Amino acid sequence: MKPSGHSWRSSAGIGAVAAALLLGLAAVPSGTAGGPGTAAAAEAGNASSADRRPDGAGVHRPASTGTVSTGRAKAADPPAGTPAAVNGQLRVCGTKLCNERGRPVQLRGMSTHGLQWYPRCATGGALDALARDWKADVVRLSLYVQEGGYETDPRRFTDLVSGLIEQASERGMYAVVDWHMLTPGDPHHNLTRAKTFFTEIARRHGHRKNLLYEIANEPSGVSWSRVKSYAEQLIPVIRRVDAETPVLVGTRAWSSLGVSDGSDESEVVADPVKAANIMYTFHFYAASHREEYYAALSRAANRIPLFVTEFGTQNYAGEGADDFAMAGRYLDLLAEKKISWINWNYSDDHRSGAVFKQGTCDRGGPWAGTSSLKEAGKWIRSRMRTPDDFGTS
């Protein structure tokens, strides 16, 4: 997605919050946006997601999380009754995401905004509310590669994501590790970085049963064959360390299955990635992505495994009026097809697509209930609080 302007946030202020977040990581008990786009990019971007960037920022280095584990050593059991405890290790079966008993499941949850800008919106209290008040099954950890993200300090951001995986695990949620490449749109630009990052994350957390790896947020400006080539080079690197965690592969034209570039799902159906236990991602923004996108999603779901790792109720920039009617149609379709979804985004950014009112994260909440929520937040929370029964009824 392409951004419009942002309110300024000082790097000193954000650094202080990052330090506070680090303390929170240690203390927790067990128990889309780039610089301004061209008119052509904006038009194609009926395309894409509301990955918006605030101006300025930076966070300080968190302490190391400690030793690196390898293989599938036993992880601490998630709290009883939580999504990860009920479902265990996920795997792709046919066109569905299935739990350890082979039952298709639908996960529902929220994505953080860019962790380099909004660490204060992913504290222990915020994640408590997401797991317990919102009743989310999954949290997407949005690690931008450029735009002040991973490439500026790989150690700092790898440790930050690692700590958040631990926090999600302690709350029994699944964690999608989102390699949020956005600009440039060719995922090969970050292939070497991705190999380094996912190898370390897999070594540190591949023993857990509550992970999914999203290896390319929104490829753009490249062919499907180029995206496929990237996936087929990266996935074997991950599999050498972690053979079991599902991998989510971004699709062409801002993960629109190619629709935003005048194509459709047929290119993926005809030439799938040569790898097992993978799913393809689809992103939509209800006020911009109408019948053509909806139809492609519906058709594709019958042919390939899909996971909606990002959507909004507004326009493709995550701005403007909410279209709850169209968003509701999408979510009804996803329920019918048993497709998991994640909403963008769990922050207090000024855009209508950020669920919290501005200032909520600076104040440290309140996170639970609806008093701090924008209209989009109230709507998506209400849809999330009636969870999948995971085949138990």
PDB file of C-alpha atoms in Angstrom, residues 179-313:
ATOM      1  CA  TRP A 179       8.021 -10.696   6.492  1.00  0.00           C
ATOM      2  CA  HIS A 180       6.472  -7.398   5.514  1.00  0.00           C
ATOM      3  CA  MET A 181       8.269  -6.659   2.264  1.00  0.00           C
ATOM      4  CA  LEU A 182       6.411  -3.899   0.490  1.00  0.00           C
ATOM      5  CA  THR A 183       8.745  -1.506  -1.312  1.00  0.00           C
ATOM      6  CA  PRO A 184      10.489  -2.661  -3.457  1.00  0.00           C
ATOM      7  CA  GLY A 185       7.857  -5.120  -4.574  1.00  0.00           C
ATOM      8  CA  ASP A 186      10.225  -7.797  -5.889  1.00  0.00           C
ATOM      9  CA  PRO A 187      10.728 -10.270  -3.017  1.00  0.00           C
ATOM     10  CA  HIS A 188      14.088 -11.325  -4.465  1.00  0.00           C
ATOM     11  CA  HIS A 189      15.445  -7.964  -3.285  1.00  0.00           C
ATOM     12  CA  ASN A 190      15.256  -9.337   0.262  1.00  0.00           C
ATOM     13  CA  LEU A 191      15.920 -13.042  -0.376  1.00  0.00           C
ATOM     14  CA  THR A 192      19.258 -13.156   1.442  1.00  0.00           C
ATOM     15  CA  ARG A 193      17.828 -11.248   4.398  1.00  0.00           C
ATOM     16  CA  ALA A 194      14.795 -13.550   4.456  1.00  0.00           C
ATOM     17  CA  LYS A 195      16.984 -16.656   4.538  1.00  0.00           C
ATOM     18  CA  THR A 196      18.915 -15.260   7.498  1.00  0.00           C
ATOM     19  CA  PHE A 197      15.829 -14.102   9.394  1.00  0.00           C
ATOM     20  CA  PHE A 198      13.643 -17.187   8.944  1.00  0.00           C
ATOM     21  CA  THR A 199      16.538 -19.557   9.655  1.00  0.00           C
ATOM     22  CA  GLU A 200      17.059 -17.924  13.036  1.00  0.00           C
ATOM     23  CA  ILE A 201      13.352 -17.717  13.857  1.00  0.00           C
ATOM     24  CA  ALA A 202      12.930 -21.378  12.913  1.00  0.00           C
ATOM     25  CA  ARG A 203      15.895 -22.370  15.075  1.00  0.00           C
ATOM     26  CA  ARG A 204      14.583 -20.426  18.044  1.00  0.00           C
ATOM     27  CA  HIS A 205      10.899 -21.265  17.692  1.00  0.00           C
ATOM     28  CA  GLY A 206      10.459 -24.153  15.260  1.00  0.00           C
ATOM     29  CA  HIS A 207       9.761 -26.433  18.231  1.00  0.00           C
ATOM     30  CA  ARG A 208       6.529 -24.538  18.841  1.00  0.00           C
ATOM     31  CA  LYS A 209       3.218 -25.686  17.387  1.00  0.00           C
ATOM     32  CA  ASN A 210       1.598 -22.247  17.155  1.00  0.00           C
ATOM     33  CA  LEU A 211       3.512 -20.635  14.262  1.00  0.00           C
ATOM     34  CA  LEU A 212       2.962 -19.782  10.624  1.00  0.00           C
ATOM     35  CA  TYR A 213       5.597 -18.145   8.412  1.00  0.00           C
ATOM     36  CA  GLU A 214       4.391 -15.463   5.973  1.00  0.00           C
ATOM     37  CA  ILE A 215       7.374 -15.079   3.669  1.00  0.00           C
ATOM     38  CA  ALA A 216       6.334 -12.203   1.378  1.00  0.00           C
ATOM     39  CA  ASN A 217       3.675  -9.693   2.396  1.00  0.00           C
ATOM     40  CA  GLU A 218       2.679  -8.039  -0.879  1.00  0.00           C
ATOM     41  CA  PRO A 219       4.733  -8.695  -4.002  1.00  0.00           C
ATOM     42  CA  SER A 220       4.116  -6.078  -6.681  1.00  0.00           C
ATOM     43  CA  GLY A 221       5.448  -5.093 -10.066  1.00  0.00           C
ATOM     44  CA  VAL A 222       6.673  -8.616 -10.808  1.00  0.00           C
ATOM     45  CA  SER A 223       5.316 -11.723 -12.501  1.00  0.00           C
ATOM     46  CA  TRP A 224       3.897 -14.713 -10.654  1.00  0.00           C
ATOM     47  CA  SER A 225       6.870 -16.768 -11.873  1.00  0.00           C
ATOM     48  CA  ARG A 226       9.180 -14.326 -10.100  1.00  0.00           C
ATOM     49  CA  VAL A 227       7.260 -14.670  -6.812  1.00  0.00           C
ATOM     50  CA  LYS A 228       7.174 -18.454  -7.216  1.00  0.00           C
ATOM     51  CA  SER A 229      10.940 -18.544  -7.776  1.00  0.00           C
ATOM     52  CA  TYR A 230      11.498 -16.630  -4.542  1.00  0.00           C
ATOM     53  CA  ALA A 231       9.299 -19.032  -2.571  1.00  0.00           C
ATOM     54  CA  GLU A 232      10.995 -22.083  -4.041  1.00  0.00           C
ATOM     55  CA  GLN A 233      14.410 -20.772  -2.978  1.00  0.00           C
ATOM     56  CA  LEU A 234      13.384 -19.695   0.536  1.00  0.00           C
ATOM     57  CA  ILE A 235      11.103 -22.544   1.637  1.00  0.00           C
ATOM     58  CA  PRO A 236      13.815 -25.267   1.445  1.00  0.00           C
ATOM     59  CA  VAL A 237      16.041 -23.114   3.669  1.00  0.00           C
ATOM     60  CA  ILE A 238      13.273 -22.977   6.286  1.00  0.00           C
ATOM     61  CA  ARG A 239      12.502 -26.684   5.920  1.00  0.00           C
ATOM     62  CA  ARG A 240      16.076 -27.664   6.737  1.00  0.00           C
ATOM     63  CA  VAL A 241      15.391 -26.310  10.226  1.00  0.00           C
ATOM     64  CA  ASP A 242      11.621 -26.613  10.629  1.00  0.00           C
ATOM     65  CA  ALA A 243       9.788 -29.252   8.617  1.00  0.00           C
ATOM     66  CA  GLU A 244       6.323 -28.728  10.081  1.00  0.00           C
ATOM     67  CA  THR A 245       5.286 -25.073  10.310  1.00  0.00           C
ATOM     68  CA  PRO A 246       2.934 -23.988   7.480  1.00  0.00           C
ATOM     69  CA  VAL A 247       4.346 -21.390   5.099  1.00  0.00           C
ATOM     70  CA  LEU A 248       2.171 -18.603   3.655  1.00  0.00           C
ATOM     71  CA  VAL A 249       3.171 -17.343   0.205  1.00  0.00           C
ATOM     72  CA  GLY A 250       2.176 -13.878  -1.017  1.00  0.00           C
ATOM     73  CA  THR A 251       0.515 -13.656  -4.415  1.00  0.00           C
ATOM     74  CA  ARG A 252       1.127 -11.225  -7.239  1.00  0.00           C
ATOM     75  CA  ALA A 253      -0.135  -7.619  -7.295  1.00  0.00           C
ATOM     76  CA  TRP A 254      -0.249  -6.892  -3.580  1.00  0.00           C
ATOM     77  CA  SER A 255      -1.489 -10.384  -2.695  1.00  0.00           C
ATOM     78  CA  SER A 256      -4.602  -9.978  -4.823  1.00  0.00           C
ATOM     79  CA  LEU A 257      -4.100 -13.263  -6.739  1.00  0.00           C
ATOM     80  CA  GLY A 258      -3.079 -10.986  -9.609  1.00  0.00           C
ATOM     81  CA  VAL A 259      -6.465  -9.277  -9.852  1.00  0.00           C
ATOM     82  CA  SER A 260      -5.043  -5.799  -9.270  1.00  0.00           C
ATOM     83  CA  ASP A 261      -2.834  -6.263 -12.342  1.00  0.00           C
ATOM     84  CA  GLY A 262      -5.639  -7.550 -14.557  1.00  0.00           C
ATOM     85  CA  SER A 263      -5.019 -11.255 -13.970  1.00  0.00           C
ATOM     86  CA  ASP A 264      -6.733 -13.767 -11.679  1.00  0.00           C
ATOM     87  CA  GLU A 265      -6.155 -16.904  -9.663  1.00  0.00           C
ATOM     88  CA  SER A 266      -5.611 -19.081 -12.746  1.00  0.00           C
ATOM     89  CA  GLU A 267      -1.894 -18.254 -12.853  1.00  0.00           C
ATOM     90  CA  VAL A 268      -1.367 -19.741  -9.386  1.00  0.00           C
ATOM     91  CA  VAL A 269      -3.671 -22.696 -10.019  1.00  0.00           C
ATOM     92  CA  ALA A 270      -1.804 -23.534 -13.236  1.00  0.00           C
ATOM     93  CA  ASP A 271       1.683 -23.082 -11.784  1.00  0.00           C
ATOM     94  CA  PRO A 272       1.700 -23.649  -8.010  1.00  0.00           C
ATOM     95  CA  VAL A 273       4.757 -23.382  -5.816  1.00  0.00           C
ATOM     96  CA  LYS A 274       6.615 -26.692  -5.651  1.00  0.00           C
ATOM     97  CA  ALA A 275       6.476 -27.188  -1.908  1.00  0.00           C
ATOM     98  CA  ALA A 276       4.273 -28.959   0.618  1.00  0.00           C
ATOM     99  CA  ASN A 277       2.334 -27.573   3.592  1.00  0.00           C
ATOM    100  CA  ILE A 278       1.902 -24.101   2.091  1.00  0.00           C
ATOM    101  CA  MET A 279      -0.967 -21.679   1.592  1.00  0.00           C
ATOM    102  CA  TYR A 280      -1.373 -18.613  -0.600  1.00  0.00           C
ATOM    103  CA  THR A 281      -2.347 -15.216   0.753  1.00  0.00           C
ATOM    104  CA  PHE A 282      -5.130 -12.896  -0.347  1.00  0.00           C
ATOM    105  CA  HIS A 283      -5.615  -9.289   0.838  1.00  0.00           C
ATOM    106  CA  PHE A 284      -8.706  -7.151   0.389  1.00  0.00           C
ATOM    107  CA  TYR A 285     -10.037  -3.757   1.456  1.00  0.00           C
ATOM    108  CA  ALA A 286     -13.802  -3.817   1.307  1.00  0.00           C
ATOM    109  CA  ALA A 287     -14.490  -0.257   0.136  1.00  0.00           C
ATOM    110  CA  SER A 288     -12.114  -0.645  -2.844  1.00  0.00           C
ATOM    111  CA  HIS A 289     -12.034  -4.347  -3.701  1.00  0.00           C
ATOM    112  CA  ARG A 290     -15.428  -5.243  -5.025  1.00  0.00           C
ATOM    113  CA  GLU A 291     -17.034  -8.002  -7.076  1.00  0.00           C
ATOM    114  CA  GLU A 292     -14.043  -8.955  -9.234  1.00  0.00           C
ATOM    115  CA  TYR A 293     -11.889  -9.561  -6.156  1.00  0.00           C
ATOM    116  CA  TYR A 294     -14.672 -11.307  -4.266  1.00  0.00           C
ATOM    117  CA  ALA A 295     -15.334 -13.637  -7.195  1.00  0.00           C
ATOM    118  CA  ALA A 296     -11.650 -14.493  -7.634  1.00  0.00           C
ATOM    119  CA  LEU A 297     -11.380 -15.321  -3.937  1.00  0.00           C
ATOM    120  CA  SER A 298     -14.457 -17.524  -4.075  1.00  0.00           C
ATOM    121  CA  ARG A 299     -13.240 -19.433  -7.138  1.00  0.00           C
ATOM    122  CA  ALA A 300      -9.687 -19.798  -5.880  1.00  0.00           C
ATOM    123  CA  ALA A 301     -10.789 -21.212  -2.532  1.00  0.00           C
ATOM    124  CA  ASN A 302     -12.075 -24.290  -4.334  1.00  0.00           C
ATOM    125  CA  ARG A 303      -8.700 -24.929  -5.994  1.00  0.00           C
ATOM    126  CA  ILE A 304      -5.875 -23.772  -3.721  1.00  0.00           C
ATOM    127  CA  PRO A 305      -5.360 -23.296   0.040  1.00  0.00           C
ATOM    128  CA  LEU A 306      -5.850 -19.645   0.996  1.00  0.00           C
ATOM    129  CA  PHE A 307      -5.267 -17.519   4.086  1.00  0.00           C
ATOM    130  CA  VAL A 308      -6.437 -13.876   4.238  1.00  0.00           C
ATOM    131  CA  THR A 309      -3.526 -12.446   6.197  1.00  0.00           C
ATOM    132  CA  GLU A 310      -4.689  -8.846   5.797  1.00  0.00           C
ATOM    133  CA  PHE A 311      -7.971  -7.049   5.169  1.00  0.00           C
ATOM    134  CA  GLY A 312      -9.746  -3.852   6.074  1.00  0.00           C
ATOM    135  CA  THR A 313     -13.242  -2.430   6.025  1.00  0.00           C
TER     136      THR A 313
END
